[in-house]
Amino acid sequence: MIQFHPSPSFTVGLEMEFQLVDPDSQDLVDGILPLLRECADVPSIKPEFIQNTVEVASSPARNLTELEAVMRPRIARLIQGCDRLGMALCGTGTHPFCHRPAVASPGSRYRGQSRAAGWLGRHQVTFAAHVHLGLPSGEEALRVMRELKPYLPLLIALSAASPFWQGDDTRFAAFRQRVLAASRSYGPPPDFQDWTAFEHFVATMRQARMLRVIRDLHWDLRPRGDFGTLEVRVMDAQPTLADSLAFAALLRALTRFLRDTRAESTGERALRPLFWWYLKENCFWASRHGIEAQLIVDDEGSLRSLREVARTTLESLEAYAEEDERRGLERLRQNLEGSLPYQRERRIHDRTGSLRDVVRVLCEELREECG
């Protein structure tokens, strides 16, 4: 039996992954072990599977104001620790030019992941931002998971921050999605009728020795009974705290919107559940073309501009957003006008002709915000 620990109220949490880079070469550095020793006073600064990555996580927050107040000093402490060790922090979904295979972090869990992943484990060098939505029950977590699935392409496009890979412009907005697609447990989750059905699935996977813990599932949306949350994992790592907080704001307002419009068969609810292959296509094209993608929106093959979906969704959410969430929604509206992360990265490269400058500017952006 998998126990779901209810969240006391509609709490929100944030996990941000950052690249550890050399401030001179702008290449990745396998620096997590000395950084953990340097920042041992902050338990929320954690390792990830590969040693060129650091994660900083929040505790559950009651609102966006509290979440920002928790995360800003933690990121500042992380920047301070990197400075002392001669490293810098960069927020983006892939490193633009590093070719070296990654080095797995020590520990039994990571050793097991490395054995299971084989070659992929050392070459899927990607970085993400995760938002945790506190919910009252496992049933509600699965319901919200089903309702959020049609919005995965929108989240991919708005967060897309991985146009470059191993020195090339991939012509994708979110190439991180394509790198992770090679692994078995990434992508949109299946639907479950109820929490019992989810428990049966997990029990079957454990019996088959294909799953040890829930964290071995890397779905874009993942129930976390131990936290009492639905974890939204589809977003690329973001350049700044403000960019990440915008997704926390979007997801909180969107969850309220979906909850309050469940009874509606028409009207302002823009996206509805689709046949799984249509959703798969939508996610691919969102990763390829970003906000310029076209989405399948019904079983007749009707298409709708993802940019239009984004604008309509943000307008609909205004009435459901709390006061401190509106700033995040406004940032997303502004980003829609040519300032999405993948567009910003390409502009830096077009202006300077240097992928090293892309990394350098992103590091400076984060430092100016939180340093």
C-alpha positions as YAML, in Angstrom:
chain: A
units: angstrom
residues:
- id: 1
  name: MET
  ca: [0.00, 0.00, 0.00]
- id: 2
  name: ILE
  ca: [1.26, 3.48, -0.93]
- id: 3
  name: GLN
  ca: [0.20, 6.05, 1.61]
- id: 4
  name: PHE
  ca: [-0.57, 9.57, 0.40]
- id: 5
  name: HIS
  ca: [0.18, 12.14, 3.11]
- id: 6
  name: PRO
  ca: [-2.31, 14.97, 2.52]
- id: 7
  name: SER
  ca: [-0.92, 18.48, 2.27]
- id: 8
  name: PRO
  ca: [-2.49, 20.73, 4.90]
- id: 9
  name: SER
  ca: [-3.36, 23.38, 2.31]
- id: 10
  name: PHE
  ca: [-2.62, 24.17, -1.31]
- id: 11
  name: THR
  ca: [1.14, 24.30, -0.74]
- id: 12
  name: VAL
  ca: [3.80, 24.68, -3.41]
- id: 13
  name: GLY
  ca: [7.41, 23.55, -3.62]
- id: 14
  name: LEU
  ca: [10.22, 24.13, -6.10]
- id: 15
  name: GLU
  ca: [13.31, 22.17, -7.11]
- id: 16
  name: MET
  ca: [15.85, 23.91, -9.35]
- id: 17
  name: GLU
  ca: [18.75, 22.12, -11.02]
- id: 18
  name: PHE
  ca: [21.80, 24.16, -12.00]
- id: 19
  name: GLN
  ca: [24.87, 23.43, -14.09]
- id: 20
  name: LEU
  ca: [28.25, 23.78, -12.40]
- id: 21
  name: VAL
  ca: [30.58, 25.53, -14.85]
- id: 22
  name: ASP
  ca: [34.13, 26.84, -15.01]
- id: 23
  name: PRO
  ca: [33.93, 30.67, -15.10]
- id: 24
  name: ASP
  ca: [36.85, 30.88, -17.57]
- id: 25
  name: SER
  ca: [36.07, 28.13, -20.09]
- id: 26
  name: GLN
  ca: [32.30, 28.08, -19.35]
- id: 27
  name: ASP
  ca: [32.49, 24.26, -19.66]
- id: 28
  name: LEU
  ca: [30.84, 21.91, -17.18]
- id: 29
  name: VAL
  ca: [32.70, 21.01, -13.99]
- id: 30
  name: ASP
  ca: [32.24, 17.84, -11.92]
- id: 31
  name: GLY
  ca: [32.17, 19.88, -8.76]
- id: 32
  name: ILE
  ca: [29.26, 18.68, -6.64]
- id: 33
  name: LEU
  ca: [31.32, 16.89, -3.96]
- id: 34
  name: PRO
  ca: [33.42, 19.88, -2.85]
- id: 35
  name: LEU
  ca: [30.33, 22.11, -3.19]
- id: 36
  name: LEU
  ca: [28.34, 19.90, -0.82]
- id: 37
  name: ARG
  ca: [31.14, 20.18, 1.73]
- id: 38
  name: GLU
  ca: [31.27, 23.95, 1.25]
- id: 39
  name: CYS
  ca: [27.48, 24.27, 1.67]
- id: 40
  name: ALA
  ca: [27.02, 21.64, 4.38]
- id: 41
  name: ASP
  ca: [25.08, 24.19, 6.45]
- id: 42
  name: VAL
  ca: [22.22, 24.13, 3.89]
- id: 43
  name: PRO
  ca: [20.57, 20.68, 3.70]
- id: 44
  name: SER
  ca: [18.35, 21.82, 0.81]
- id: 45
  name: ILE
  ca: [21.41, 21.99, -1.47]
- id: 46
  name: LYS
  ca: [21.66, 18.46, -2.83]
- id: 47
  name: PRO
  ca: [23.47, 16.29, -5.38]
- id: 48
  name: GLU
  ca: [21.86, 14.87, -8.49]
- id: 49
  name: PHE
  ca: [22.65, 11.78, -10.53]
- id: 50
  name: ILE
  ca: [25.61, 13.44, -12.28]
- id: 51
  name: GLN
  ca: [28.40, 15.40, -10.62]
- id: 52
  name: ASN
  ca: [28.15, 18.52, -12.80]
- id: 53
  name: THR
  ca: [24.70, 19.26, -11.34]
- id: 54
  name: VAL
  ca: [23.47, 20.78, -8.10]
- id: 55
  name: GLU
  ca: [19.87, 20.95, -6.93]
- id: 56
  name: VAL
  ca: [18.41, 23.50, -4.55]
- id: 57
  name: ALA
  ca: [14.96, 22.73, -3.16]
- id: 58
  name: SER
  ca: [12.39, 24.60, -1.12]
- id: 59
  name: SER
  ca: [10.38, 23.43, 1.82]
- id: 60
  name: PRO
  ca: [6.58, 23.50, 1.28]
- id: 61
  name: ALA
  ca: [5.39, 27.09, 0.97]
- id: 62
  name: ARG
  ca: [1.90, 28.49, 1.47]
- id: 63
  name: ASN
  ca: [2.16, 30.94, -1.41]
- id: 64
  name: LEU
  ca: [4.53, 32.43, -3.99]
- id: 65
  name: THR
  ca: [5.75, 35.18, -1.67]
- id: 66
  name: GLU
  ca: [6.87, 32.61, 0.88]
- id: 67
  name: LEU
  ca: [8.38, 30.40, -1.83]
- id: 68
  name: GLU
  ca: [10.50, 33.24, -3.18]
- id: 69
  name: ALA
  ca: [11.59, 34.22, 0.34]
- id: 70
  name: VAL
  ca: [12.80, 30.65, 0.91]
- id: 71
  name: MET
  ca: [14.54, 30.13, -2.44]
- id: 72
  name: ARG
  ca: [16.35, 33.44, -2.94]
- id: 73
  name: PRO
  ca: [18.77, 33.14, 0.04]
- id: 74
  name: ARG
  ca: [19.40, 29.48, -0.74]
- id: 75
  name: ILE
  ca: [20.45, 30.31, -4.29]
- id: 76
  name: ALA
  ca: [22.54, 33.20, -2.96]
- id: 77
  name: ARG
  ca: [24.30, 30.78, -0.59]
- id: 78
  name: LEU
  ca: [24.89, 28.40, -3.48]
- id: 79
  name: ILE
  ca: [26.45, 31.18, -5.58]
- id: 80
  name: GLN
  ca: [28.64, 32.12, -2.63]
- id: 81
  name: GLY
  ca: [29.79, 28.51, -2.26]
- id: 82
  name: CYS
  ca: [30.58, 28.27, -5.97]
- id: 83
  name: ASP
  ca: [32.58, 31.52, -5.81]
- id: 84
  name: ARG
  ca: [34.77, 30.11, -3.05]
- id: 85
  name: LEU
  ca: [35.48, 27.03, -5.14]
- id: 86
  name: GLY
  ca: [36.09, 28.83, -8.44]
- id: 87
  name: MET
  ca: [32.84, 27.71, -10.09]
- id: 88
  name: ALA
  ca: [29.74, 29.41, -11.46]
- id: 89
  name: LEU
  ca: [26.05, 28.48, -11.74]
- id: 90
  name: CYS
  ca: [24.10, 28.30, -14.98]
- id: 91
  name: GLY
  ca: [20.37, 27.67, -15.44]
- id: 92
  name: THR
  ca: [19.36, 26.09, -18.75]
- id: 93
  name: GLY
  ca: [18.07, 22.71, -19.97]
- id: 94
  name: THR
  ca: [21.26, 21.50, -21.69]
- id: 95
  name: HIS
  ca: [24.83, 22.73, -21.73]
- id: 96
  name: PRO
  ca: [25.42, 24.35, -25.13]
- id: 97
  name: PHE
  ca: [28.76, 22.78, -26.05]
- id: 98
  name: CYS
  ca: [30.07, 20.20, -23.55]
- id: 99
  name: HIS
  ca: [30.96, 16.87, -25.22]
- id: 100
  name: ARG
  ca: [32.31, 14.99, -22.20]
- id: 101
  name: PRO
  ca: [30.29, 12.11, -20.72]
- id: 102
  name: ALA
  ca: [29.04, 12.82, -17.22]
- id: 103
  name: VAL
  ca: [30.41, 11.25, -14.04]
- id: 104
  name: ALA
  ca: [27.83, 9.62, -11.76]
- id: 105
  name: SER
  ca: [27.58, 10.84, -8.19]
- id: 106
  name: PRO
  ca: [28.55, 8.36, -5.44]
- id: 107
  name: GLY
  ca: [25.95, 6.49, -3.38]
- id: 108
  name: SER
  ca: [24.02, 3.24, -3.70]
- id: 109
  name: ARG
  ca: [21.00, 4.85, -5.40]
- id: 110
  name: TYR
  ca: [23.10, 6.52, -8.08]
- id: 111
  name: ARG
  ca: [25.20, 3.39, -8.61]
- id: 112
  name: GLY
  ca: [21.98, 1.45, -9.20]
- id: 113
  name: GLN
  ca: [20.72, 4.10, -11.62]
- id: 114
  name: SER
  ca: [24.02, 4.01, -13.47]
- id: 115
  name: ARG
  ca: [23.89, 0.23, -13.88]
- id: 116
  name: ALA
  ca: [20.30, 0.39, -15.10]
- id: 117
  name: ALA
  ca: [20.86, 3.27, -17.54]
- id: 118
  name: GLY
  ca: [24.05, 1.96, -19.12]
- id: 119
  name: TRP
  ca: [25.54, 4.29, -21.73]
- id: 120
  name: LEU
  ca: [22.56, 6.63, -21.50]
- id: 121
  name: GLY
  ca: [23.27, 7.51, -17.88]
- id: 122
  name: ARG
  ca: [26.55, 9.23, -18.76]
- id: 123
  name: HIS
  ca: [25.29, 10.97, -21.90]
- id: 124
  name: GLN
  ca: [21.87, 12.30, -20.93]
- id: 125
  name: VAL
  ca: [23.31, 15.49, -19.48]
- id: 126
  name: THR
  ca: [20.19, 17.55, -18.91]
- id: 127
  name: PHE
  ca: [18.80, 19.91, -16.27]
- id: 128
  name: ALA
  ca: [15.24, 20.56, -15.09]
- id: 129
  name: ALA
  ca: [12.96, 22.59, -12.85]
- id: 130
  name: HIS
  ca: [10.27, 20.75, -10.83]
- id: 131
  name: VAL
  ca: [7.19, 22.19, -9.16]
- id: 132
  name: HIS
  ca: [5.37, 20.32, -6.36]
- id: 133
  name: LEU
  ca: [1.66, 21.00, -5.95]
- id: 134
  name: GLY
  ca: [0.32, 20.09, -2.50]
- id: 135
  name: LEU
  ca: [-2.98, 18.20, -2.73]
- id: 136
  name: PRO
  ca: [-5.44, 16.71, -0.20]
- id: 137
  name: SER
  ca: [-5.51, 13.08, -1.44]
- id: 138
  name: GLY
  ca: [-4.06, 10.56, -3.85]
- id: 139
  name: GLU
  ca: [-7.34, 10.56, -5.77]
- id: 140
  name: GLU
  ca: [-7.08, 14.31, -6.29]
- id: 141
  name: ALA
  ca: [-3.42, 14.00, -7.31]
- id: 142
  name: LEU
  ca: [-4.34, 11.49, -10.03]
- id: 143
  name: ARG
  ca: [-7.27, 13.62, -11.15]
- id: 144
  name: VAL
  ca: [-5.11, 16.72, -11.48]
- id: 145
  name: MET
  ca: [-2.46, 14.63, -13.24]
- id: 146
  name: ARG
  ca: [-5.04, 13.59, -15.88]
- id: 147
  name: GLU
  ca: [-6.25, 17.15, -16.28]
- id: 148
  name: LEU
  ca: [-2.76, 18.64, -16.65]
- id: 149
  name: LYS
  ca: [-1.65, 16.18, -19.34]
- id: 150
  name: PRO
  ca: [-3.09, 18.16, -22.29]
- id: 151
  name: TYR
  ca: [-1.12, 21.19, -21.04]
- id: 152
  name: LEU
  ca: [2.26, 19.42, -21.17]
- id: 153
  name: PRO
  ca: [3.07, 20.83, -24.66]
- id: 154
  name: LEU
  ca: [2.34, 24.33, -23.35]
- id: 155
  name: LEU
  ca: [4.69, 23.80, -20.39]
- id: 156
  name: ILE
  ca: [7.36, 22.41, -22.72]
- id: 157
  name: ALA
  ca: [7.17, 25.43, -25.03]
- id: 158
  name: LEU
  ca: [7.01, 28.11, -22.34]
- id: 159
  name: SER
  ca: [9.95, 26.59, -20.42]
- id: 160
  name: ALA
  ca: [12.03, 25.55, -23.45]
- id: 161
  name: ALA
  ca: [15.66, 26.38, -22.67]
- id: 162
  name: SER
  ca: [17.73, 23.79, -24.53]
- id: 163
  name: PRO
  ca: [18.28, 24.78, -28.18]
- id: 164
  name: PHE
  ca: [21.99, 23.87, -28.20]
- id: 165
  name: TRP
  ca: [23.62, 20.45, -27.77]
- id: 166
  name: GLN
  ca: [27.31, 19.54, -27.99]
- id: 167
  name: GLY
  ca: [28.18, 22.66, -29.98]
- id: 168
  name: ASP
  ca: [25.28, 22.58, -32.44]
- id: 169
  name: ASP
  ca: [22.05, 24.51, -32.78]
- id: 170
  name: THR
  ca: [19.63, 21.58, -32.80]
- id: 171
  name: ARG
  ca: [16.79, 23.63, -34.36]
- id: 172
  name: PHE
  ca: [14.74, 22.42, -31.40]
- id: 173
  name: ALA
  ca: [13.44, 24.73, -28.70]
- id: 174
  name: ALA
  ca: [13.61, 22.03, -26.00]
- id: 175
  name: PHE
  ca: [16.15, 19.44, -27.13]
- id: 176
  name: ARG
  ca: [16.30, 18.14, -23.55]
- id: 177
  name: GLN
  ca: [13.00, 16.40, -24.29]
- id: 178
  name: ARG
  ca: [14.55, 14.46, -27.15]
- id: 179
  name: VAL
  ca: [17.62, 13.46, -25.12]
- id: 180
  name: LEU
  ca: [15.43, 12.05, -22.33]
- id: 181
  name: ALA
  ca: [13.07, 10.30, -24.78]
- id: 182
  name: ALA
  ca: [15.67, 7.57, -25.18]
- id: 183
  name: SER
  ca: [15.03, 6.37, -21.61]
- id: 184
  name: ARG
  ca: [12.17, 4.10, -20.62]
- id: 185
  name: SER
  ca: [10.32, 6.09, -17.96]
- id: 186
  name: TYR
  ca: [10.30, 9.66, -19.28]
- id: 187
  name: GLY
  ca: [7.37, 11.42, -20.93]
- id: 188
  name: PRO
  ca: [3.63, 11.75, -20.23]
- id: 189
  name: PRO
  ca: [2.30, 9.36, -17.55]
- id: 190
  name: PRO
  ca: [-0.47, 6.81, -18.10]
- id: 191
  name: ASP
  ca: [-3.94, 7.47, -16.70]
- id: 192
  name: PHE
  ca: [-5.14, 5.74, -13.55]
- id: 193
  name: GLN
  ca: [-8.80, 5.42, -12.64]
- id: 194
  name: ASP
  ca: [-8.08, 5.72, -8.92]
- id: 195
  name: TRP
  ca: [-5.36, 5.41, -6.28]
- id: 196
  name: THR
  ca: [-5.94, 1.64, -6.01]
- id: 197
  name: ALA
  ca: [-5.14, 1.27, -9.70]
- id: 198
  name: PHE
  ca: [-1.94, 3.27, -9.22]
- id: 199
  name: GLU
  ca: [-0.96, 1.08, -6.26]
- id: 200
  name: HIS
  ca: [-1.57, -2.03, -8.36]
- id: 201
  name: PHE
  ca: [0.64, -0.65, -11.14]
- id: 202
  name: VAL
  ca: [3.48, 0.07, -8.71]
- id: 203
  name: ALA
  ca: [3.11, -3.37, -7.09]
- id: 204
  name: THR
  ca: [3.27, -5.06, -10.49]
- id: 205
  name: MET
  ca: [6.38, -3.11, -11.48]
- id: 206
  name: ARG
  ca: [8.05, -3.97, -8.19]
- id: 207
  name: GLN
  ca: [7.16, -7.64, -8.53]
- id: 208
  name: ALA
  ca: [8.71, -7.58, -11.99]
- id: 209
  name: ARG
  ca: [11.82, -5.92, -10.49]
- id: 210
  name: MET
  ca: [11.49, -2.98, -12.86]
- id: 211
  name: LEU
  ca: [10.80, -0.48, -10.11]
- id: 212
  name: ARG
  ca: [12.21, -0.06, -6.62]
- id: 213
  name: VAL
  ca: [10.85, 3.31, -5.50]
- id: 214
  name: ILE
  ca: [8.45, 5.86, -7.00]
- id: 215
  name: ARG
  ca: [11.40, 8.09, -7.86]
- id: 216
  name: ASP
  ca: [12.43, 5.47, -10.44]
- id: 217
  name: LEU
  ca: [9.50, 6.75, -12.51]
- id: 218
  name: HIS
  ca: [10.59, 9.90, -14.31]
- id: 219
  name: TRP
  ca: [7.23, 10.85, -15.79]
- id: 220
  name: ASP
  ca: [6.49, 14.46, -16.72]
- id: 221
  name: LEU
  ca: [3.83, 14.37, -13.98]
- id: 222
  name: ARG
  ca: [4.43, 12.14, -10.97]
- id: 223
  name: PRO
  ca: [2.38, 11.56, -7.79]
- id: 224
  name: ARG
  ca: [4.48, 11.76, -4.63]
- id: 225
  name: GLY
  ca: [2.55, 10.17, -1.78]
- id: 226
  name: ASP
  ca: [5.44, 10.74, 0.63]
- id: 227
  name: PHE
  ca: [5.26, 14.50, 0.04]
- id: 228
  name: GLY
  ca: [1.50, 14.71, -0.53]
- id: 229
  name: THR
  ca: [2.09, 16.34, -3.91]
- id: 230
  name: LEU
  ca: [1.84, 16.05, -7.64]
- id: 231
  name: GLU
  ca: [5.30, 16.75, -9.02]
- id: 232
  name: VAL
  ca: [5.42, 18.55, -12.39]
- id: 233
  name: ARG
  ca: [8.75, 17.62, -13.96]
- id: 234
  name: VAL
  ca: [8.43, 18.53, -17.65]
- id: 235
  name: MET
  ca: [10.05, 21.99, -17.55]
- id: 236
  name: ASP
  ca: [13.61, 22.73, -18.63]
- id: 237
  name: ALA
  ca: [15.86, 24.28, -16.00]
- id: 238
  name: GLN
  ca: [15.24, 28.03, -16.02]
- id: 239
  name: PRO
  ca: [17.78, 30.85, -16.25]
- id: 240
  name: THR
  ca: [16.51, 32.71, -13.18]
- id: 241
  name: LEU
  ca: [14.49, 32.26, -10.03]
- id: 242
  name: ALA
  ca: [11.83, 34.59, -11.46]
- id: 243
  name: ASP
  ca: [11.44, 32.30, -14.48]
- id: 244
  name: SER
  ca: [10.99, 29.26, -12.24]
- id: 245
  name: LEU
  ca: [8.57, 31.05, -9.93]
- id: 246
  name: ALA
  ca: [6.48, 31.93, -12.98]
- id: 247
  name: PHE
  ca: [5.82, 28.21, -13.52]
- id: 248
  name: ALA
  ca: [4.89, 27.73, -9.88]
- id: 249
  name: ALA
  ca: [2.39, 30.57, -10.31]
- id: 250
  name: LEU
  ca: [1.07, 29.17, -13.59]
- id: 251
  name: LEU
  ca: [0.59, 25.67, -12.20]
- id: 252
  name: ARG
  ca: [-1.15, 26.80, -9.02]
- id: 253
  name: ALA
  ca: [-3.58, 28.99, -10.95]
- id: 254
  name: LEU
  ca: [-4.07, 26.30, -13.60]
- id: 255
  name: THR
  ca: [-4.88, 23.68, -10.97]
- id: 256
  name: ARG
  ca: [-7.53, 25.93, -9.44]
- id: 257
  name: PHE
  ca: [-8.93, 26.65, -12.90]
- id: 258
  name: LEU
  ca: [-9.15, 22.94, -13.78]
- id: 259
  name: ARG
  ca: [-10.74, 22.10, -10.43]
- id: 260
  name: ASP
  ca: [-13.39, 24.80, -10.73]
- id: 261
  name: THR
  ca: [-14.31, 24.08, -14.36]
- id: 262
  name: ARG
  ca: [-14.59, 20.29, -14.18]
- id: 263
  name: ALA
  ca: [-18.32, 20.33, -14.79]
- id: 264
  name: GLU
  ca: [-18.00, 22.36, -17.99]
- id: 265
  name: SER
  ca: [-18.19, 20.53, -21.33]
- id: 266
  name: THR
  ca: [-17.55, 23.72, -23.33]
- id: 267
  name: GLY
  ca: [-16.48, 27.26, -22.65]
- id: 268
  name: GLU
  ca: [-13.17, 28.63, -21.43]
- id: 269
  name: ARG
  ca: [-11.49, 25.29, -20.78]
- id: 270
  name: ALA
  ca: [-9.08, 25.38, -23.70]
- id: 271
  name: LEU
  ca: [-7.50, 21.91, -23.69]
- id: 272
  name: ARG
  ca: [-9.12, 18.57, -22.98]
- id: 273
  name: PRO
  ca: [-7.77, 15.00, -22.75]
- id: 274
  name: LEU
  ca: [-6.54, 13.51, -26.02]
- id: 275
  name: PHE
  ca: [-5.76, 10.04, -27.35]
- id: 276
  name: TRP
  ca: [-2.27, 9.24, -26.08]
- id: 277
  name: TRP
  ca: [-0.58, 9.34, -29.51]
- id: 278
  name: TYR
  ca: [-2.00, 12.80, -30.27]
- id: 279
  name: LEU
  ca: [-0.55, 14.05, -27.00]
- id: 280
  name: LYS
  ca: [2.80, 12.44, -27.87]
- id: 281
  name: GLU
  ca: [2.78, 14.29, -31.21]
- id: 282
  name: ASN
  ca: [1.90, 17.56, -29.52]
- id: 283
  name: CYS
  ca: [4.77, 17.19, -27.05]
- id: 284
  name: PHE
  ca: [7.22, 16.45, -29.87]
- id: 285
  name: TRP
  ca: [6.21, 19.48, -31.93]
- id: 286
  name: ALA
  ca: [6.29, 21.73, -28.86]
- id: 287
  name: SER
  ca: [9.87, 20.60, -28.22]
- id: 288
  name: ARG
  ca: [10.72, 21.15, -31.91]
- id: 289
  name: HIS
  ca: [9.10, 24.50, -32.66]
- id: 290
  name: GLY
  ca: [8.47, 25.90, -29.20]
- id: 291
  name: ILE
  ca: [5.73, 28.50, -29.06]
- id: 292
  name: GLU
  ca: [5.36, 28.42, -32.88]
- id: 293
  name: ALA
  ca: [4.09, 24.81, -32.81]
- id: 294
  name: GLN
  ca: [0.61, 23.74, -33.89]
- id: 295
  name: LEU
  ca: [-1.37, 21.44, -31.55]
- id: 296
  name: ILE
  ca: [-3.92, 18.73, -32.27]
- id: 297
  name: VAL
  ca: [-6.88, 19.75, -30.10]
- id: 298
  name: ASP
  ca: [-9.57, 17.15, -30.88]
- id: 299
  name: ASP
  ca: [-10.23, 13.72, -32.39]
- id: 300
  name: GLU
  ca: [-10.98, 15.26, -35.79]
- id: 301
  name: GLY
  ca: [-7.43, 16.53, -36.25]
- id: 302
  name: SER
  ca: [-8.20, 20.21, -35.72]
- id: 303
  name: LEU
  ca: [-5.08, 22.30, -35.16]
- id: 304
  name: ARG
  ca: [-4.57, 25.32, -32.95]
- id: 305
  name: SER
  ca: [-1.58, 27.60, -32.58]
- id: 306
  name: LEU
  ca: [0.31, 26.97, -29.37]
- id: 307
  name: ARG
  ca: [0.87, 30.71, -29.09]
- id: 308
  name: GLU
  ca: [-2.91, 31.22, -29.17]
- id: 309
  name: VAL
  ca: [-3.39, 28.47, -26.58]
- id: 310
  name: ALA
  ca: [-0.83, 30.18, -24.35]
- id: 311
  name: ARG
  ca: [-2.50, 33.57, -24.60]
- id: 312
  name: THR
  ca: [-5.98, 32.14, -24.03]
- id: 313
  name: THR
  ca: [-4.81, 30.08, -21.06]
- id: 314
  name: LEU
  ca: [-3.04, 32.99, -19.39]
- id: 315
  name: GLU
  ca: [-6.12, 35.18, -19.85]
- id: 316
  name: SER
  ca: [-8.39, 32.49, -18.36]
- id: 317
  name: LEU
  ca: [-6.10, 32.03, -15.36]
- id: 318
  name: GLU
  ca: [-6.12, 35.67, -14.33]
- id: 319
  name: ALA
  ca: [-9.38, 35.22, -12.40]
- id: 320
  name: TYR
  ca: [-7.99, 32.15, -10.59]
- id: 321
  name: ALA
  ca: [-4.58, 33.55, -9.64]
- id: 322
  name: GLU
  ca: [-3.75, 34.85, -6.18]
- id: 323
  name: GLU
  ca: [-2.29, 38.34, -5.96]
- id: 324
  name: ASP
  ca: [1.33, 37.18, -5.66]
- id: 325
  name: GLU
  ca: [0.91, 34.79, -8.61]
- id: 326
  name: ARG
  ca: [-0.04, 37.52, -11.07]
- id: 327
  name: ARG
  ca: [3.56, 38.72, -11.35]
- id: 328
  name: GLY
  ca: [4.57, 35.26, -12.58]
- id: 329
  name: LEU
  ca: [1.74, 35.15, -15.11]
- id: 330
  name: GLU
  ca: [2.75, 38.60, -16.33]
- id: 331
  name: ARG
  ca: [6.35, 37.42, -16.79]
- id: 332
  name: LEU
  ca: [5.10, 34.55, -18.96]
- id: 333
  name: ARG
  ca: [2.99, 36.99, -21.00]
- id: 334
  name: GLN
  ca: [6.06, 39.16, -21.55]
- id: 335
  name: ASN
  ca: [8.19, 36.13, -22.45]
- id: 336
  name: LEU
  ca: [5.63, 35.20, -25.10]
- id: 337
  name: GLU
  ca: [6.62, 38.34, -26.99]
- id: 338
  name: GLY
  ca: [10.02, 36.95, -28.01]
- id: 339
  name: SER
  ca: [11.72, 36.44, -24.64]
- id: 340
  name: LEU
  ca: [11.22, 32.74, -23.96]
- id: 341
  name: PRO
  ca: [14.46, 31.15, -22.68]
- id: 342
  name: TYR
  ca: [15.36, 29.37, -25.93]
- id: 343
  name: GLN
  ca: [14.80, 32.61, -27.86]
- id: 344
  name: ARG
  ca: [16.99, 34.55, -25.45]
- id: 345
  name: GLU
  ca: [19.79, 31.98, -25.81]
- id: 346
  name: ARG
  ca: [19.68, 32.13, -29.59]
- id: 347
  name: ARG
  ca: [19.77, 35.93, -29.56]
- id: 348
  name: ILE
  ca: [22.91, 35.87, -27.40]
- id: 349
  name: HIS
  ca: [24.54, 33.46, -29.86]
- id: 350
  name: ASP
  ca: [23.41, 35.48, -32.89]
- id: 351
  name: ARG
  ca: [24.87, 38.63, -31.35]
- id: 352
  name: THR
  ca: [28.21, 37.19, -30.16]
- id: 353
  name: GLY
  ca: [28.74, 34.10, -32.29]
- id: 354
  name: SER
  ca: [29.89, 32.28, -29.15]
- id: 355
  name: LEU
  ca: [28.28, 29.47, -27.17]
- id: 356
  name: ARG
  ca: [30.64, 30.32, -24.33]
- id: 357
  name: ASP
  ca: [29.03, 33.74, -24.23]
- id: 358
  name: VAL
  ca: [25.62, 32.07, -23.95]
- id: 359
  name: VAL
  ca: [26.75, 30.33, -20.76]
- id: 360
  name: ARG
  ca: [28.52, 33.44, -19.45]
- id: 361
  name: VAL
  ca: [25.46, 35.67, -19.90]
- id: 362
  name: LEU
  ca: [23.18, 33.12, -18.23]
- id: 363
  name: CYS
  ca: [25.55, 32.88, -15.25]
- id: 364
  name: GLU
  ca: [25.60, 36.68, -14.97]
- id: 365
  name: GLU
  ca: [21.80, 36.86, -15.16]
- id: 366
  name: LEU
  ca: [21.40, 34.51, -12.20]
- id: 367
  name: ARG
  ca: [24.12, 36.28, -10.22]
- id: 368
  name: GLU
  ca: [22.52, 39.71, -10.78]
- id: 369
  name: GLU
  ca: [19.20, 38.36, -9.54]
- id: 370
  name: CYS
  ca: [20.29, 36.36, -6.49]
- id: 371
  name: GLY
  ca: [24.01, 36.83, -5.91]
...
